[in-house]
Amino acid sequence: VSYHHGDLRTALIEAGLRAARSGGAAALGMRELTRAVGVTPNAAYRHFADRNALVLAVAAETQDLVARAMHERMSAITPDLSPARAAVERLRAVGLGYIHVARTERGWFELAFLTQEAGPGAASIPPPYQLLVDALDGLVATGVLTDGQRDGAEWPCWSTVHGFADLATRGPLQHQDPRVVDAQAARVVDTVIRGLGVPTELLPED
Amino acid sequence: VSYHHGDLRTALIEAGLRAARSGGAAALGMRELTRAVGVTPNAAYRHFADRNALVLAVAAETQDLVARAMHERMSAITPDLSPARAAVERLRAVGLGYIHVARTERGWFELAFLTQEAGPGAASIPPPYQLLVDALDGLVATGVLTDGQRDGAEWPCWSTVHGFADLATRGPLQHQDPRVVDAQAARVVDTVIRGLGVPTELLPED
DNA sequence: TGTACATCAGTGAACGCGCGTTCACTGATGTAC
DNA sequence: TGTACATCAGTGAACGCGCGTTCACTGATGTAC
């Protein structure tokens, strides 16, 4: 369906992604985005009820970007590992992928987390969260964790990587040497995984 | 030194704490705070160079509030524990205190973390961080952890409690039953502690 | 003790800014006969 | 195939708002002789 502009709706979302990449959610203004697209401010109201609707639309896109980063990291896992070790590596990839996105795409990451505020509406499961669930299920399937150990393991995992991402992004680690932060990221992820009950032998010896 | 108003500087900071308590950093405006104190907007410029200076002054106060919450939780520890178990309990108190402040005083917590952005100036060590360092040192002193295990343990600890605080405050746990969140908080904190290498026997069996 | 003076905390008014949103409209697109 | 019409995406101008900050000032406080 192509009218005057072409497809203003997706044009605005794309402009939003470009703006949010460096400026985060604060950079998503009606005037700012319509200006970027070359259109009058109120033209946006043909496609979005108000500013918040536009922000949520952009935020939904960033969710997919986070999930993609996790996938990329997972597909880089060496295929010659035992099932148990491979399952552990997939969980590490989920965590390190999350941290990696946060550090390299600060603005998008901020926006992706913002979607979580959506509330009790409980729309669909966000793609990155689904990958975490799958990775944890994989540890049970390969006999690394018992059902009891796995139960509720999402929260310690998500808490740790999210917290580290925030420390590295807006907190005391933000001006540290990136290589040092890399090393700490790996350390932190391995610490939670060990805390879940995964035997140390299944973690990569550093 | 008491002039016309009395002490406008501290009056503004106190008004800032009251405003930030519910509204966070966004509630700290020059006009909003001077209005609350009953004074002209530009009167504030006698005491603060600009808005940012005022915000940082208020944020520094909130750091102390977080440290106080940790202290309170530590002083509630039963005194009849073995040195090792007591040391573990102190670390738990630091983590659970951090999470507790975040959940009960959202606005103050946001502001306290904001101070971390200060940058490479590296002013003084923030009081809550110092308590974390002390608790970890206590684990070495009581023989619970080796020097190697303790080294850099600040980051997994802080990451986990900070991330959980964010999930419970702005994320998917924000509308959950508070008792469920309490239980998860304890679970999450114990998970990192175990991940550090603390034997499970030293953790409270649930 | 009393007067003249300097200090400086706070006043009153205004600056320019960018924001989200609403109004009545125009004119290109697609549709019906 | 051609004309009349309805649709509706985008225009242009304006609304009210609250913000941070600057200007020249006033008048209460403290100080020197």
XYZ file of C-alpha atoms (C1' of nucleotides) in Angstrom:
478
model
C 0.000 0.000 0.000
C 1.909 3.000 -1.267
C 0.466 6.459 -0.906
C 1.966 9.897 -1.032
C 5.101 9.228 0.876
C 5.486 5.561 0.241
C 5.208 4.042 3.666
C 5.542 6.687 6.288
C 4.873 4.290 9.121
C 7.925 2.126 8.533
C 9.942 5.163 7.476
C 9.313 6.670 10.910
C 10.256 3.460 12.678
C 13.472 3.229 10.703
C 14.289 6.851 11.456
C 13.529 6.010 15.078
C 16.024 3.143 15.067
C 18.672 5.414 13.594
C 17.971 8.135 16.158
C 17.733 5.791 19.136
C 20.973 4.074 18.237
C 22.997 6.946 19.632
C 20.433 8.897 21.600
C 18.280 6.228 23.225
C 14.625 6.712 24.000
C 15.078 10.435 24.595
C 15.920 10.891 20.916
C 12.506 9.648 19.811
C 10.476 12.816 19.451
C 7.579 13.404 17.100
C 9.200 16.525 15.734
C 12.662 14.988 15.567
C 11.576 11.911 13.655
C 9.201 13.636 11.251
C 11.960 16.158 10.584
C 14.346 13.289 9.792
C 11.876 11.796 7.339
C 11.140 15.178 5.767
C 7.517 15.449 6.728
C 5.280 17.669 8.834
C 5.120 16.827 12.573
C 1.460 15.946 12.595
C 1.747 13.617 9.627
C 2.912 11.056 12.174
C -0.518 11.096 13.789
C -1.932 9.317 10.751
C 0.059 6.254 11.829
C 0.570 6.496 15.575
C -1.897 7.574 18.248
C 0.726 9.545 20.113
C 4.424 9.672 20.904
C 4.264 6.681 23.194
C 2.852 4.463 20.477
C 5.740 5.386 18.215
C 8.289 4.681 20.941
C 6.793 1.257 21.618
C 6.849 0.414 17.925
C 10.553 1.234 17.723
C 11.259 -0.622 20.961
C 9.684 -3.784 19.595
C 12.170 -3.732 16.727
C 15.112 -3.501 19.092
C 13.999 -6.688 20.828
C 14.691 -8.551 17.625
C 18.120 -6.989 17.344
C 19.049 -8.308 20.769
C 17.829 -11.786 19.908
C 19.823 -11.695 16.682
C 23.033 -10.898 18.572
C 22.436 -13.916 20.779
C 21.827 -16.138 17.787
C 25.030 -15.007 16.120
C 27.022 -15.876 19.171
C 25.371 -19.265 19.437
C 26.099 -20.194 15.855
C 29.801 -19.562 16.505
C 30.006 -22.435 18.984
C 32.408 -25.206 17.959
C 30.328 -28.215 16.942
C 32.645 -30.881 18.378
C 31.562 -30.513 21.997
C 29.772 -33.028 24.160
C 26.007 -32.391 24.413
C 26.412 -31.179 27.992
C 29.234 -28.784 27.182
C 27.396 -27.528 24.109
C 24.319 -26.774 26.216
C 26.447 -24.803 28.661
C 28.032 -22.911 25.782
C 24.602 -21.960 24.474
C 23.696 -20.442 27.831
C 26.972 -18.548 27.863
C 26.225 -17.248 24.372
C 22.843 -15.953 25.500
C 24.383 -14.075 28.400
C 27.426 -12.754 26.573
C 25.290 -11.793 23.586
C 23.037 -9.752 25.843
C 26.021 -7.956 27.334
C 27.580 -7.452 23.934
C 24.514 -5.744 22.501
C 24.236 -3.516 25.535
C 27.824 -2.363 25.191
C 27.952 -1.903 21.432
C 24.414 -0.583 20.956
C 23.656 1.334 24.123
C 20.667 3.207 22.761
C 18.966 0.165 21.281
C 19.535 -1.801 24.449
C 17.934 0.916 26.562
C 14.918 0.816 24.327
C 14.678 -2.972 24.299
C 14.501 -3.048 28.070
C 11.908 -0.290 28.063
C 9.435 -2.617 26.379
C 9.416 -4.689 29.522
C 7.414 -1.964 31.209
C 4.502 -2.862 28.989
C 2.739 -4.137 32.078
C 0.233 -6.839 32.853
C -1.004 -6.895 29.286
C 1.484 -9.721 28.837
C 1.635 -9.529 25.073
C 3.966 -12.098 23.567
C 7.173 -13.535 25.004
C 10.107 -11.334 23.996
C 12.497 -13.202 21.678
C 15.621 -12.760 23.841
C 13.815 -14.159 26.860
C 12.689 -17.153 24.838
C 16.288 -17.920 23.953
C 17.207 -17.871 27.629
C 14.387 -20.273 28.450
C 15.471 -22.611 25.662
C 19.080 -22.586 26.821
C 18.074 -23.473 30.372
C 15.794 -26.242 29.155
C 18.758 -27.552 27.200
C 20.709 -27.962 30.420
C 17.971 -30.175 31.809
C 17.672 -32.148 28.586
C 21.394 -32.946 28.648
C 21.290 -33.893 32.313
C 23.420 -30.984 33.497
C 20.723 -29.606 35.791
C 17.846 -31.230 37.639
C 14.312 -29.899 37.287
C 14.586 -28.441 40.764
C 17.784 -26.574 39.959
C 16.418 -25.282 36.695
C 13.196 -23.975 38.181
C 13.195 -20.161 38.206
C 16.775 -20.035 36.962
C 15.751 -17.302 34.516
C 15.943 -14.657 37.219
C 19.476 -15.103 38.467
C 20.680 -15.344 34.871
C 18.835 -12.329 33.574
C 19.622 -10.299 36.694
C 23.328 -10.885 36.383
C 23.763 -10.106 32.731
C 21.402 -7.182 32.869
C 23.125 -5.736 35.896
C 26.533 -6.140 34.329
C 25.251 -4.489 31.171
C 24.043 -1.523 33.185
C 27.315 -1.232 35.112
C 29.272 -1.360 31.866
C 26.963 1.077 30.120
C 25.879 3.711 32.621
C 27.870 2.712 35.703
C 31.400 2.530 37.017
C 32.699 0.257 34.247
C 31.689 2.580 31.437
C 35.095 4.200 31.078
C 37.210 1.124 31.688
C 39.447 -0.473 29.096
C 37.094 -2.568 26.929
C 39.355 -5.608 27.167
C 39.147 -5.534 30.929
C 35.373 -5.291 30.689
C 35.331 -8.248 28.288
C 37.219 -10.342 30.780
C 34.928 -9.360 33.611
C 31.870 -10.121 31.511
C 33.045 -13.690 30.989
C 33.867 -14.025 34.673
C 30.483 -12.744 35.754
C 28.538 -14.999 33.405
C 30.490 -18.049 34.492
C 29.866 -17.167 38.127
C 26.077 -17.300 37.784
C 26.206 -20.444 35.742
C 28.275 -22.107 38.453
C 25.821 -20.736 41.013
C 22.978 -22.528 39.280
C 24.657 -25.828 39.997
C 26.541 -26.445 36.770
C 29.738 -28.387 37.562
C 32.879 -26.314 37.090
C 34.334 -28.939 34.717
C 31.694 -28.008 32.142
C 32.857 -24.405 32.056
C 35.767 -23.362 29.827
C 38.954 -23.252 31.905
C 40.432 -19.781 31.386
C 25.956 31.064 58.184
C 22.336 32.159 58.116
C 21.186 34.858 55.731
C 17.855 35.813 54.338
C 16.384 32.428 53.839
C 18.268 30.512 56.438
C 20.168 27.988 54.424
C 18.813 27.802 50.937
C 21.456 25.358 49.795
C 20.431 22.560 52.128
C 16.778 23.526 51.800
C 17.049 22.886 48.058
C 18.778 19.561 48.579
C 16.103 18.467 51.020
C 13.373 19.530 48.634
C 15.259 17.578 45.994
C 15.227 14.428 48.093
C 11.505 14.792 48.659
C 10.860 15.348 44.946
C 13.185 12.585 43.762
C 11.661 10.085 46.156
C 8.669 9.617 43.914
C 9.755 11.229 40.684
C 13.404 10.241 40.330
C 15.971 12.421 38.629
C 13.412 13.859 36.234
C 11.683 15.576 39.156
C 14.759 17.658 39.942
C 14.172 20.876 38.071
C 15.435 24.316 39.000
C 11.959 25.754 38.785
C 10.307 22.821 40.520
C 12.643 22.857 43.505
C 12.785 26.608 43.996
C 9.001 26.614 43.790
C 8.869 23.962 46.511
C 11.117 26.030 48.753
C 9.185 29.212 48.013
C 11.882 31.140 46.281
C 12.599 32.626 42.873
C 14.069 30.239 40.258
C 17.343 32.054 39.902
C 17.954 32.224 43.638
C 19.284 28.676 43.215
C 22.153 29.998 41.120
C 23.659 31.559 44.236
C 24.353 28.022 45.467
C 24.651 25.794 42.409
C 26.391 26.495 39.122
C 23.609 24.888 37.114
C 20.973 22.199 37.228
C 23.481 19.404 36.977
C 25.341 20.564 40.066
C 22.121 20.461 42.025
C 21.278 16.983 40.791
C 24.706 15.672 41.765
C 24.384 17.182 45.216
C 21.084 15.397 45.767
C 22.452 12.166 44.312
C 25.330 12.157 46.782
C 22.807 12.187 49.632
C 21.003 9.168 48.251
C 24.229 7.155 48.327
C 24.192 7.444 52.092
C 20.590 6.290 52.226
C 21.494 3.095 50.371
C 24.415 2.422 52.699
C 22.159 2.966 55.697
C 19.686 0.352 54.447
C 22.529 -2.163 54.168
C 23.718 -1.383 57.675
C 20.270 -1.861 59.118
C 20.001 -5.272 57.549
C 23.430 -6.242 58.807
C 22.678 -5.263 62.377
C 19.678 -7.594 62.319
C 21.901 -10.674 61.934
C 21.630 -13.164 64.782
C 24.850 -12.972 66.783
C 25.139 -16.684 67.584
C 26.512 -17.749 64.219
C 29.916 -19.191 63.434
C 32.350 -16.600 62.055
C 32.070 -18.122 58.595
C 28.300 -18.151 58.564
C 28.191 -14.613 59.963
C 30.454 -13.418 57.176
C 28.185 -14.988 54.593
C 25.175 -13.384 56.238
C 26.825 -9.985 56.032
C 27.281 -10.390 52.293
C 23.660 -11.454 51.968
C 22.617 -8.348 53.911
C 24.565 -6.111 51.556
C 22.860 -7.627 48.524
C 19.374 -7.831 49.952
C 19.685 -4.312 51.378
C 20.571 -3.001 47.944
C 17.561 -4.704 46.420
C 15.309 -3.558 49.255
C 16.196 0.097 48.807
C 15.668 -0.148 45.086
C 12.194 -1.603 45.532
C 10.985 0.632 48.341
C 12.660 3.857 47.233
C 12.728 3.662 43.462
C 13.447 7.329 42.886
C 16.305 7.538 45.357
C 17.829 4.379 43.965
C 17.761 5.734 40.428
C 19.566 8.803 41.637
C 22.140 6.871 43.649
C 23.148 4.898 40.596
C 23.321 8.066 38.534
C 26.259 9.262 40.590
C 28.279 6.408 39.158
C 28.401 8.258 35.877
C 30.645 10.837 37.493
C 33.429 9.562 35.279
C 37.163 9.274 35.552
C 37.322 11.958 38.229
C 37.154 9.054 40.669
C 36.089 11.112 43.666
C 35.671 9.021 46.809
C 34.549 5.426 47.129
C 30.752 5.316 47.409
C 29.653 4.031 50.833
C 27.540 1.124 49.541
C 30.443 -0.154 47.462
C 32.718 0.023 50.474
C 30.325 -2.196 52.407
C 30.431 -4.753 49.613
C 34.219 -4.748 49.628
C 34.282 -5.206 53.398
C 31.829 -8.102 53.243
C 33.910 -9.891 50.623
C 37.110 -9.316 52.613
C 35.290 -10.847 55.570
C 34.828 -14.058 53.614
C 38.563 -14.313 53.087
C 39.322 -13.459 56.699
C 37.074 -16.276 57.906
C 38.562 -18.723 55.446
C 35.410 -19.112 53.378
C 37.035 -17.904 50.173
C 40.615 -17.980 48.920
C 42.314 -14.831 47.698
C 41.948 -16.088 44.147
C 38.226 -16.639 44.491
C 37.677 -13.262 46.129
C 39.584 -11.342 43.509
C 37.205 -9.239 41.418
C 34.182 -10.761 43.138
C 32.675 -7.282 43.415
C 31.463 -7.406 39.841
C 29.403 -10.577 39.859
C 27.865 -9.500 43.162
C 27.020 -5.981 42.166
C 25.867 -7.055 38.706
C 23.413 -9.548 40.098
C 21.775 -7.415 42.745
C 21.708 -4.380 40.496
C 20.179 -6.308 37.647
C 17.573 -7.842 39.897
C 16.786 -4.397 41.279
C 16.239 -3.114 37.763
C 14.067 -6.067 36.767
C 11.968 -5.603 39.897
C 11.755 -1.858 39.467
C 11.445 -1.097 35.785
C 11.285 -4.567 34.272
C 9.068 -7.615 34.085
C 8.936 -8.186 37.850
C 7.588 -4.740 38.637
C 3.956 -5.808 38.796
C 4.483 -9.172 40.449
C 3.237 -10.043 43.919
C 5.835 -8.539 46.283
C 6.131 -11.782 48.249
C 7.074 -13.648 45.105
C 9.663 -11.001 44.339
C 11.037 -11.279 47.878
C 11.523 -14.996 47.429
C 13.228 -14.536 44.070
C 15.506 -11.875 45.516
C 16.767 -14.302 48.133
C 17.189 -17.004 45.506
C 19.134 -14.761 43.206
C 21.475 -13.483 45.885
C 22.201 -17.002 47.103
C 22.909 -18.082 43.542
C 25.722 -15.598 43.051
C 27.166 -16.299 46.444
C 27.291 -19.985 45.614
C 28.802 -19.079 42.261
C 31.668 -17.315 44.005
C 32.650 -20.599 45.574
C 30.949 -20.365 48.951
C 29.977 -23.904 50.077
C 26.221 -24.467 50.015
C 26.270 -25.556 53.681
C 27.086 -21.980 54.691
C 23.925 -20.659 53.036
C 20.608 -20.727 54.910
C 18.657 -23.845 53.865
C 15.247 -22.579 52.720
C 26.805 53.753 70.566
C 25.762 55.417 66.169
C 26.235 56.290 61.521
C 28.088 55.203 56.580
C 29.201 51.727 53.837
C 30.065 47.220 51.439
C 28.420 42.755 50.729
C 25.598 39.543 48.571
C 21.148 36.527 49.018
C 17.141 36.912 46.868
C 13.610 39.557 43.431
C 10.986 40.453 39.077
C 10.827 40.182 34.445
C 12.185 38.416 30.439
C 15.118 35.596 26.855
C 14.800 31.728 23.563
C 13.864 27.082 23.098
C 11.708 22.739 21.717
C 8.266 19.963 22.850
C 3.432 17.238 21.965
C -0.730 18.064 20.060
C -4.968 20.169 17.525
C -7.235 22.856 13.877
C -9.051 23.524 9.355
C -7.219 22.702 4.944
C -5.342 20.752 0.248
C -4.468 17.855 -3.209
C -2.946 13.347 -4.840
C -4.696 8.594 -5.045
C -7.883 5.114 -6.048
C -13.011 3.863 -7.265
C -17.740 3.728 -9.367
C -20.567 4.282 -13.209
C -12.373 4.906 -21.832
C -13.602 9.010 -19.446
C -15.550 11.730 -16.070
C -17.363 12.687 -11.079
C -16.603 11.578 -6.711
C -14.968 9.881 -2.139
C -11.091 8.889 0.496
C -7.477 10.092 3.367
C -2.160 11.036 3.642
C 0.084 14.956 4.331
C 0.244 20.523 4.868
C 0.652 25.042 7.330
C -0.095 27.523 11.182
C -0.880 27.868 15.702
C -2.053 26.407 20.785
C -0.102 26.241 25.494
C 3.434 24.570 28.170
C 7.467 24.321 31.152
C 12.025 24.366 30.980
C 17.128 26.417 32.090
C 19.274 30.545 32.254
C 20.492 35.771 32.222
C 19.648 40.685 33.196
C 19.572 44.673 36.085
C 17.750 45.447 40.503
C 16.575 45.736 45.818
C 16.985 45.466 50.367
C 18.378 42.941 54.481
C 22.644 41.584 56.835
C 26.994 42.288 58.814
C 31.315 45.527 59.319
C 34.420 49.616 60.004
C 35.310 53.796 62.181
